[in-house]
Tab-separated table of N, CA, C and O in Angstrom:
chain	number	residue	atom	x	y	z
A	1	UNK	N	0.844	-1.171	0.000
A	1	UNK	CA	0.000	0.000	0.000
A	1	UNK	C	0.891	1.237	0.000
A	1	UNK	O	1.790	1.408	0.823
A	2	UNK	N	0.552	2.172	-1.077
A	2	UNK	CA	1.111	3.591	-1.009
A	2	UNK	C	0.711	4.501	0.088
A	2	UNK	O	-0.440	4.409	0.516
A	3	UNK	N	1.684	5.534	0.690
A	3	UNK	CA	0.989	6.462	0.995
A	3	UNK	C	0.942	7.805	0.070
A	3	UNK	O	1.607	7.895	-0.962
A	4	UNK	N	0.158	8.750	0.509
A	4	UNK	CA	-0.274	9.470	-0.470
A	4	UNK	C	-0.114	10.609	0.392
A	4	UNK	O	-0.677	10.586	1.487
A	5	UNK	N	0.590	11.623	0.042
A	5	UNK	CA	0.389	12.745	0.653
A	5	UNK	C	-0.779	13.497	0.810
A	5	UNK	O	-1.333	13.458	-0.288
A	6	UNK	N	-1.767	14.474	1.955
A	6	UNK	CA	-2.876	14.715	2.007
A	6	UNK	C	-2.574	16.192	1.246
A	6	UNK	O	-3.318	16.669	0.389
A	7	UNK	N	-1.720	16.621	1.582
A	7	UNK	CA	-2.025	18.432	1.209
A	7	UNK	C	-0.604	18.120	-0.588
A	7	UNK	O	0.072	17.106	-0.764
A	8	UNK	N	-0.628	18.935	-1.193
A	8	UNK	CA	0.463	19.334	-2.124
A	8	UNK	C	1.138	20.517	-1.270
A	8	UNK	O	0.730	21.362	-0.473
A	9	UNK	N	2.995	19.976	-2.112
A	9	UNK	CA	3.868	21.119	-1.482
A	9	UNK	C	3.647	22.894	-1.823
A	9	UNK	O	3.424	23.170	-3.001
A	10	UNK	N	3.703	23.942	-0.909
A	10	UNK	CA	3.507	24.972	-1.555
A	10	UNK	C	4.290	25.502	-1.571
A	10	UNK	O	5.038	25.270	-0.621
A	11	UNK	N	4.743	26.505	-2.491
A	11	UNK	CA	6.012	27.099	-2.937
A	11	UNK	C	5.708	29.171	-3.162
A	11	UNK	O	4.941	29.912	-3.777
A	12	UNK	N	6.639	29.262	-2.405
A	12	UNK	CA	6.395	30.593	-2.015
A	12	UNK	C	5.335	31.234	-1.395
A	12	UNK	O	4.664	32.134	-1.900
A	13	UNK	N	5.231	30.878	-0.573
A	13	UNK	CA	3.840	31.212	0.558
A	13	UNK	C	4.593	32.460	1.009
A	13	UNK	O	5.743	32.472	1.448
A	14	UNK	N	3.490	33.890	0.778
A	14	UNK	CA	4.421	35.092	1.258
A	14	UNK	C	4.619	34.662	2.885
A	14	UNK	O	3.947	33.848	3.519
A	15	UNK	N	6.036	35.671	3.462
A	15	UNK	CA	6.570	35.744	4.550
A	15	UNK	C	6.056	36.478	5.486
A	15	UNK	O	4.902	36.892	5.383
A	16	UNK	N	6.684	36.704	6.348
A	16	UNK	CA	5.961	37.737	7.557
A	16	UNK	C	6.996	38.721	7.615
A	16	UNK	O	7.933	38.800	6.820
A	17	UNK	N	6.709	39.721	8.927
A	17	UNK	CA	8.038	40.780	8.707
A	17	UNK	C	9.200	39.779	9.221
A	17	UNK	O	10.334	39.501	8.832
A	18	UNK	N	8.250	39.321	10.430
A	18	UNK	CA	9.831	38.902	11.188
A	18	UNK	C	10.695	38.019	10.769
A	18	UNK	O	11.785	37.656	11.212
A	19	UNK	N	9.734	37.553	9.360
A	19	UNK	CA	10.146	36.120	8.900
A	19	UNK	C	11.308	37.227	7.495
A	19	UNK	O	12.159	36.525	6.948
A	20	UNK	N	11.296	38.051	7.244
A	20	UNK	CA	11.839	38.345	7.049
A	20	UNK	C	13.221	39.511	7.492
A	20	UNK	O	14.319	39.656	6.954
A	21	UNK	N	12.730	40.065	8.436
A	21	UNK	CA	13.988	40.202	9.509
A	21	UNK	C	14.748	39.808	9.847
A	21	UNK	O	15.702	40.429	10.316
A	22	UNK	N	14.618	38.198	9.723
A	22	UNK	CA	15.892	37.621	10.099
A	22	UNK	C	16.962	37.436	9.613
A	22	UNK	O	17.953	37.005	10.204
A	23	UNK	N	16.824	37.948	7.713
A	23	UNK	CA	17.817	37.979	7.154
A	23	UNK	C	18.515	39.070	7.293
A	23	UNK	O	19.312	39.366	6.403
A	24	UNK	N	18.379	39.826	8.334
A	24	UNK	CA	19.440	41.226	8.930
A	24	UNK	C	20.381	40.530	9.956
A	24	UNK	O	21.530	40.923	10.157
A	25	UNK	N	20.023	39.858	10.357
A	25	UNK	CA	20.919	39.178	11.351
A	25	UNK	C	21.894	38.609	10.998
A	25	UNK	O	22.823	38.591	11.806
A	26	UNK	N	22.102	37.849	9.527
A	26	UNK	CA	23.431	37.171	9.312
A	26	UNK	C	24.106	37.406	9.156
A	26	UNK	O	24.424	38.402	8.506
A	27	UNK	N	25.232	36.083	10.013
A	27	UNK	CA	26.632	36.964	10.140
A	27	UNK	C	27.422	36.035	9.364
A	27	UNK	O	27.198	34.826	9.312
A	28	UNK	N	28.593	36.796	8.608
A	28	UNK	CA	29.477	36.610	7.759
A	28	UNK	C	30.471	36.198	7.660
A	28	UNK	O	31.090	36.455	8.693
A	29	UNK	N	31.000	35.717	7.046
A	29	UNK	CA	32.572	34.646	6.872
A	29	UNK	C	33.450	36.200	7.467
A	29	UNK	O	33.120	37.383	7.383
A	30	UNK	N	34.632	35.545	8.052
A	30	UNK	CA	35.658	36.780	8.519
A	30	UNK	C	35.913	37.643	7.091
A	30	UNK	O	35.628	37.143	6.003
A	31	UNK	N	36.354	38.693	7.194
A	31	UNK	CA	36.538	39.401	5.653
A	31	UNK	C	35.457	39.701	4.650
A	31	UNK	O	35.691	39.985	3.476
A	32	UNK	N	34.326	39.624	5.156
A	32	UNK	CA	32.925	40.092	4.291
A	32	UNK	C	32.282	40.947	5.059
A	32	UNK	O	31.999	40.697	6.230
A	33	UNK	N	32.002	42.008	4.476
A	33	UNK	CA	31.063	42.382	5.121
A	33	UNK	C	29.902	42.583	5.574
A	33	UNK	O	29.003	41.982	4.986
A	34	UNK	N	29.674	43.111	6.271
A	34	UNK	CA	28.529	42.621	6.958
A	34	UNK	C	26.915	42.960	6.202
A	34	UNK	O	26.100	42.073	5.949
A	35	UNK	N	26.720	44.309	5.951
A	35	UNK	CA	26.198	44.672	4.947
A	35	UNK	C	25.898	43.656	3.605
A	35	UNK	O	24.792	43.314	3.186
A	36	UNK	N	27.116	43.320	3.119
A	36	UNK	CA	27.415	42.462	1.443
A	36	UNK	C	26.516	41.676	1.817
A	36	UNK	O	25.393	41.786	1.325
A	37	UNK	N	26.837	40.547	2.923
A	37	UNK	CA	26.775	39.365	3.254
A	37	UNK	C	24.857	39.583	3.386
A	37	UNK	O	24.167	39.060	2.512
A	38	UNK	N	24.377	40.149	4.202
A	38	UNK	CA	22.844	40.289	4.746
A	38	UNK	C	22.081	40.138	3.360
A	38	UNK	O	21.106	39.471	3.014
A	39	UNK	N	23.097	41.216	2.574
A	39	UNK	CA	22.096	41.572	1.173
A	39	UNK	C	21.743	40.064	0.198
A	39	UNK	O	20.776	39.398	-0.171
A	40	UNK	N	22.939	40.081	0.119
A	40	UNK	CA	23.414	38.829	-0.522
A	40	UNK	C	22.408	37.292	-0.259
A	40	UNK	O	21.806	36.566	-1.050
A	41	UNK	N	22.559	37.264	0.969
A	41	UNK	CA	21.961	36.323	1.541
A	41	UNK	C	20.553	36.608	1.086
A	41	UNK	O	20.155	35.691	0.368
A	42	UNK	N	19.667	37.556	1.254
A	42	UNK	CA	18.589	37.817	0.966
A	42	UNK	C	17.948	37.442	-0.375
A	42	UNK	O	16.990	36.721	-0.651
A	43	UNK	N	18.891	38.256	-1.205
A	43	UNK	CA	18.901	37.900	-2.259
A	43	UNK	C	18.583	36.725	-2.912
A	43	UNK	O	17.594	36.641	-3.641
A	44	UNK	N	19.534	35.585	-2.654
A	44	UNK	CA	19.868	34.498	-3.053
A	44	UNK	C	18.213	33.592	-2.281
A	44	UNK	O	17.660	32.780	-3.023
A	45	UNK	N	17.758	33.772	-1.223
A	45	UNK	CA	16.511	33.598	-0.553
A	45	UNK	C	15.089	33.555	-0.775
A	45	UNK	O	14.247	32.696	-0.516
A	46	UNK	N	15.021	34.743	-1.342
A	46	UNK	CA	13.878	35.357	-1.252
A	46	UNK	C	13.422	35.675	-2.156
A	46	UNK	O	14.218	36.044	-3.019
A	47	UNK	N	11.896	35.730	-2.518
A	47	UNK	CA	11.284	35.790	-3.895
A	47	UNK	C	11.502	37.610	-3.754
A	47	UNK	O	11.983	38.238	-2.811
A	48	UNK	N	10.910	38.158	-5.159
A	48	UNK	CA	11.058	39.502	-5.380
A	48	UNK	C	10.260	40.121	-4.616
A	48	UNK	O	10.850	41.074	-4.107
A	49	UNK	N	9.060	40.033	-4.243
A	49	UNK	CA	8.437	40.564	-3.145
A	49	UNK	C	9.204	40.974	-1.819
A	49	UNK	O	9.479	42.057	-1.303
A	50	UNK	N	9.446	39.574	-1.467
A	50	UNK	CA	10.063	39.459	-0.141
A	50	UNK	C	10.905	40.283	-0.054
A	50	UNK	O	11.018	41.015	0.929
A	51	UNK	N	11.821	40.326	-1.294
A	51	UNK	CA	13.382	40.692	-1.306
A	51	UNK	C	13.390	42.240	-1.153
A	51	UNK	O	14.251	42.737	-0.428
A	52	UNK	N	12.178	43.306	-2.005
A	52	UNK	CA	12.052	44.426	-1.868
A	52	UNK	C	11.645	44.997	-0.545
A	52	UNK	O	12.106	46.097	-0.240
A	53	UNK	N	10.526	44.142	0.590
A	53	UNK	CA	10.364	44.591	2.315
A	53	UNK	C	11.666	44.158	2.144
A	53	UNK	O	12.225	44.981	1.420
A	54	UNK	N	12.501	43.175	2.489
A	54	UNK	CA	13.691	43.133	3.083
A	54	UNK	C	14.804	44.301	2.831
A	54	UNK	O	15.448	44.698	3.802
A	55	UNK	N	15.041	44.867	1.506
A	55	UNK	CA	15.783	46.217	1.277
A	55	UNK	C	14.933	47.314	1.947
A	55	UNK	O	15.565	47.796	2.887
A	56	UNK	N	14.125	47.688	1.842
A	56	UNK	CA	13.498	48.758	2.665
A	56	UNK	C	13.328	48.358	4.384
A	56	UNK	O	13.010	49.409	4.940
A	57	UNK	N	13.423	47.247	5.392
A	57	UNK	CA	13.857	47.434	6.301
A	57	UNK	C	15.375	47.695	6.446
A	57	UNK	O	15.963	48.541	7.120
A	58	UNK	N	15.709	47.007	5.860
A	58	UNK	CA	17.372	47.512	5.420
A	58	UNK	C	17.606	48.669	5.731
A	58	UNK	O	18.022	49.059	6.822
A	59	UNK	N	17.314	49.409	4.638
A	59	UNK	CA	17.359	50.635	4.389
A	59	UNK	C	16.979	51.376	5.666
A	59	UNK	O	17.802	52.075	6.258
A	60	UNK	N	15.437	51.182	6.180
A	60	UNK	CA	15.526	51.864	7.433
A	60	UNK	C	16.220	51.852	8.428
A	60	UNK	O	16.224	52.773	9.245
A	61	UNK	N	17.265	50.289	8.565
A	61	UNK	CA	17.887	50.338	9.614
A	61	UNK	C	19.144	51.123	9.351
A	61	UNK	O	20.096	50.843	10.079
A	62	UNK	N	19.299	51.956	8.536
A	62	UNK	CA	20.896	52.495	8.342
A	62	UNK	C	21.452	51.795	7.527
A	62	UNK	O	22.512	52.360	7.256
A	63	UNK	N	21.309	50.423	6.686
A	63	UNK	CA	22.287	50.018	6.530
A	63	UNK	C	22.902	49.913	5.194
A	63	UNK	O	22.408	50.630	4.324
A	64	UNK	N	23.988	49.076	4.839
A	64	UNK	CA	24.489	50.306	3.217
A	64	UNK	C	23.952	49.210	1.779
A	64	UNK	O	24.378	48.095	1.480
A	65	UNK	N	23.326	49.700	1.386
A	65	UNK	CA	23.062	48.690	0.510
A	65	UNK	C	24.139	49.169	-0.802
A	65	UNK	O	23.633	48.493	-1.698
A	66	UNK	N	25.165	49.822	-1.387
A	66	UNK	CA	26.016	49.548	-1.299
A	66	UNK	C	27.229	48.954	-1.180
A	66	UNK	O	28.272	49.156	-1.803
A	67	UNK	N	26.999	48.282	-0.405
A	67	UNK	CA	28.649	47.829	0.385
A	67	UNK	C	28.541	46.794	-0.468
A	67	UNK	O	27.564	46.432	-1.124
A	68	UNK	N	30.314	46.069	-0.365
A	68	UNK	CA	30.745	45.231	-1.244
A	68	UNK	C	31.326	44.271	-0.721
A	68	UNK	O	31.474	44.046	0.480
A	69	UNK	N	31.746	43.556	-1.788
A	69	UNK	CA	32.086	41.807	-1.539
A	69	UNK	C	33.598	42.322	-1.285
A	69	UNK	O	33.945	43.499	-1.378
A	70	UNK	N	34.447	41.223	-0.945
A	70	UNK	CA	35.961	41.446	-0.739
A	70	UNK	C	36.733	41.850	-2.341
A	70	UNK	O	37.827	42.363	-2.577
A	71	UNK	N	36.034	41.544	-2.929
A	71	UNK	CA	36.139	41.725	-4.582
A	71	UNK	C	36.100	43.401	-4.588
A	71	UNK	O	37.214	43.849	-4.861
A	72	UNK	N	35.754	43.756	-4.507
A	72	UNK	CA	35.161	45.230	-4.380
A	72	UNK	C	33.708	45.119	-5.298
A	72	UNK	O	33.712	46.160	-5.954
A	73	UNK	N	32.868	44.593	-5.538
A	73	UNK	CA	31.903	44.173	-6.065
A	73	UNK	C	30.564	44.327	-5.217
A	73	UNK	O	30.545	43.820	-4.095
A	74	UNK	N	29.416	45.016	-5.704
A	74	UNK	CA	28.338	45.638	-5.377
A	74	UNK	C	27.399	44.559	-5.651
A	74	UNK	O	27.453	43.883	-6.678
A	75	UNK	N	26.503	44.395	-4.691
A	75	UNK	CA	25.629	43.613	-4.736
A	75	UNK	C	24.976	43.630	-6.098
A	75	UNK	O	24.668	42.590	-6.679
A	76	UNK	N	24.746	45.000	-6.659
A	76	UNK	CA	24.176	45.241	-7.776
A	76	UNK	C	25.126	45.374	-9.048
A	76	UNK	O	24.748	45.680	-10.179
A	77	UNK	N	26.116	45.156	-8.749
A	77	UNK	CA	26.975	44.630	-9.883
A	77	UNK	C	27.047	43.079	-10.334
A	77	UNK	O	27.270	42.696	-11.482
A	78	UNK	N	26.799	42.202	-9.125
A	78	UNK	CA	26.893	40.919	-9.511
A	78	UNK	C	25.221	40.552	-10.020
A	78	UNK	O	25.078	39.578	-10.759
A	79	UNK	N	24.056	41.309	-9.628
A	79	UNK	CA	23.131	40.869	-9.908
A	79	UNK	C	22.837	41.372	-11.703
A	79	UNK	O	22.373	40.732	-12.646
A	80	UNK	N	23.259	42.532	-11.613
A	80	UNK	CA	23.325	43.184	-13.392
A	80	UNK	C	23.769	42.495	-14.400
A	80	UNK	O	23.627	42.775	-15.591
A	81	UNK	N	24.453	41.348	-13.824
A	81	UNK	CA	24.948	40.449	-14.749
A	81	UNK	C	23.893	38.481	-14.507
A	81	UNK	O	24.206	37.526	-15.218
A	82	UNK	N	23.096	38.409	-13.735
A	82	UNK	CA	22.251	37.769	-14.029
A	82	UNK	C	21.390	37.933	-15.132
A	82	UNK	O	21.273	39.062	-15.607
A	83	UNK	N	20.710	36.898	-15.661
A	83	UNK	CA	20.018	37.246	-16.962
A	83	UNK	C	18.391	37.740	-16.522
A	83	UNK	O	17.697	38.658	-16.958
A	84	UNK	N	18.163	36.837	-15.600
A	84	UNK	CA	16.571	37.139	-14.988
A	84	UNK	C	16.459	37.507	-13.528
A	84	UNK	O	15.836	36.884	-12.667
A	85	UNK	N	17.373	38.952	-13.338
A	85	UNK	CA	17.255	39.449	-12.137
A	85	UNK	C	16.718	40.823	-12.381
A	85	UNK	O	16.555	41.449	-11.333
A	86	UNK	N	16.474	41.313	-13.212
A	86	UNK	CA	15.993	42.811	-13.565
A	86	UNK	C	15.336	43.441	-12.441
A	86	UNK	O	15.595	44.605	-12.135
A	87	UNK	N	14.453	42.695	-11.776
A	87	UNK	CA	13.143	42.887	-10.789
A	87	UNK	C	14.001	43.944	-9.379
A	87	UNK	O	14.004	45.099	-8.951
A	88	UNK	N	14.894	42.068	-9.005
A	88	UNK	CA	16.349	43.177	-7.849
A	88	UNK	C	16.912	43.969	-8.677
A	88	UNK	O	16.662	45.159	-8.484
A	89	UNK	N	17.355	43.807	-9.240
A	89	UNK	CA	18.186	45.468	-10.028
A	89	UNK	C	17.673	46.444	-9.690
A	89	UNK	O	18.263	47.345	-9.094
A	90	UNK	N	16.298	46.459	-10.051
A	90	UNK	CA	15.657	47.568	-9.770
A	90	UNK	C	15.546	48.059	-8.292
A	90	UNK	O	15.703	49.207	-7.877
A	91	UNK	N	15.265	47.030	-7.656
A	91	UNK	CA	14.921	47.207	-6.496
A	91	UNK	C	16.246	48.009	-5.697
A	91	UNK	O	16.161	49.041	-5.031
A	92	UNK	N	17.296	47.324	-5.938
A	92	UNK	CA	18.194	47.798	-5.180
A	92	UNK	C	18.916	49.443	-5.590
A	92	UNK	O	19.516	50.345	-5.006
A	93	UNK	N	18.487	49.173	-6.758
A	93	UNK	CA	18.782	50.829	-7.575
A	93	UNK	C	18.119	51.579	-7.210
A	93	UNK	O	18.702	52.662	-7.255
A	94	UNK	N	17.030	51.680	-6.789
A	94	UNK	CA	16.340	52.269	-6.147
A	94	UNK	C	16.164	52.866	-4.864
A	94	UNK	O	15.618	53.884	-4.439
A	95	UNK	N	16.955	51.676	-4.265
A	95	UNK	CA	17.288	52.232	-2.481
A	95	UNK	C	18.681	52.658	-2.265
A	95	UNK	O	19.073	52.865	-1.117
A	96	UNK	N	19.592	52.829	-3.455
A	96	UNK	CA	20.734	53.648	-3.616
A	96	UNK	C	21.741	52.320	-3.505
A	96	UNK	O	22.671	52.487	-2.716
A	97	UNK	N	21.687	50.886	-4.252
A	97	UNK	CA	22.482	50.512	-4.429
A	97	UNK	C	23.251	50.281	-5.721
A	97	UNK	O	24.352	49.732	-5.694
């Protein structure tokens, strides 16, 4: 006898704030910064929705959206070169990255 799963998996169920707050908290390999690393992380995370509250708490908390990889490389430099990231591009161009 099979079992059968009762519900189907769901995929991208929006977040909450706090559920997205928490990507302010991460902390970074020695030599990254701290800033890079949060964004980054987010990024790589989070659907485009999500990802735009997450730059605007950002943003309110002070923090640099800006800042760069050990590369000297801008969050929005590595994403400008994705093919289907336009959405963050924008987003982050927008909050002065």
């Amino acid at each position: 006898m099979s079992e059968r799963k009762d519900k189907q998996k769901v995929i991208g169920e929006p977040m909450t704030d706090d559920q997205i707050r928490v990507f302010l908290d991460s902390m970074p390999e020695s030599g990254v910064d701290a800033d890079f690393h949060a964004l980054q992380r987010a990024y790589r995370s989070l659907r485009e929705e999500d990802f735009e509250r997450f730059v605007r708490f950002f943003s309110e908390a002070g923090r640099n959206v800006a800042a760069r990889d050990p590369q000297g490389h801008s969050l929005a430099d590595i994403v400008a070169t994705h093919a289907q990231s336009a959405t963050y591009l924008d987003i982050l161009q927008r909050h002065g990255g």
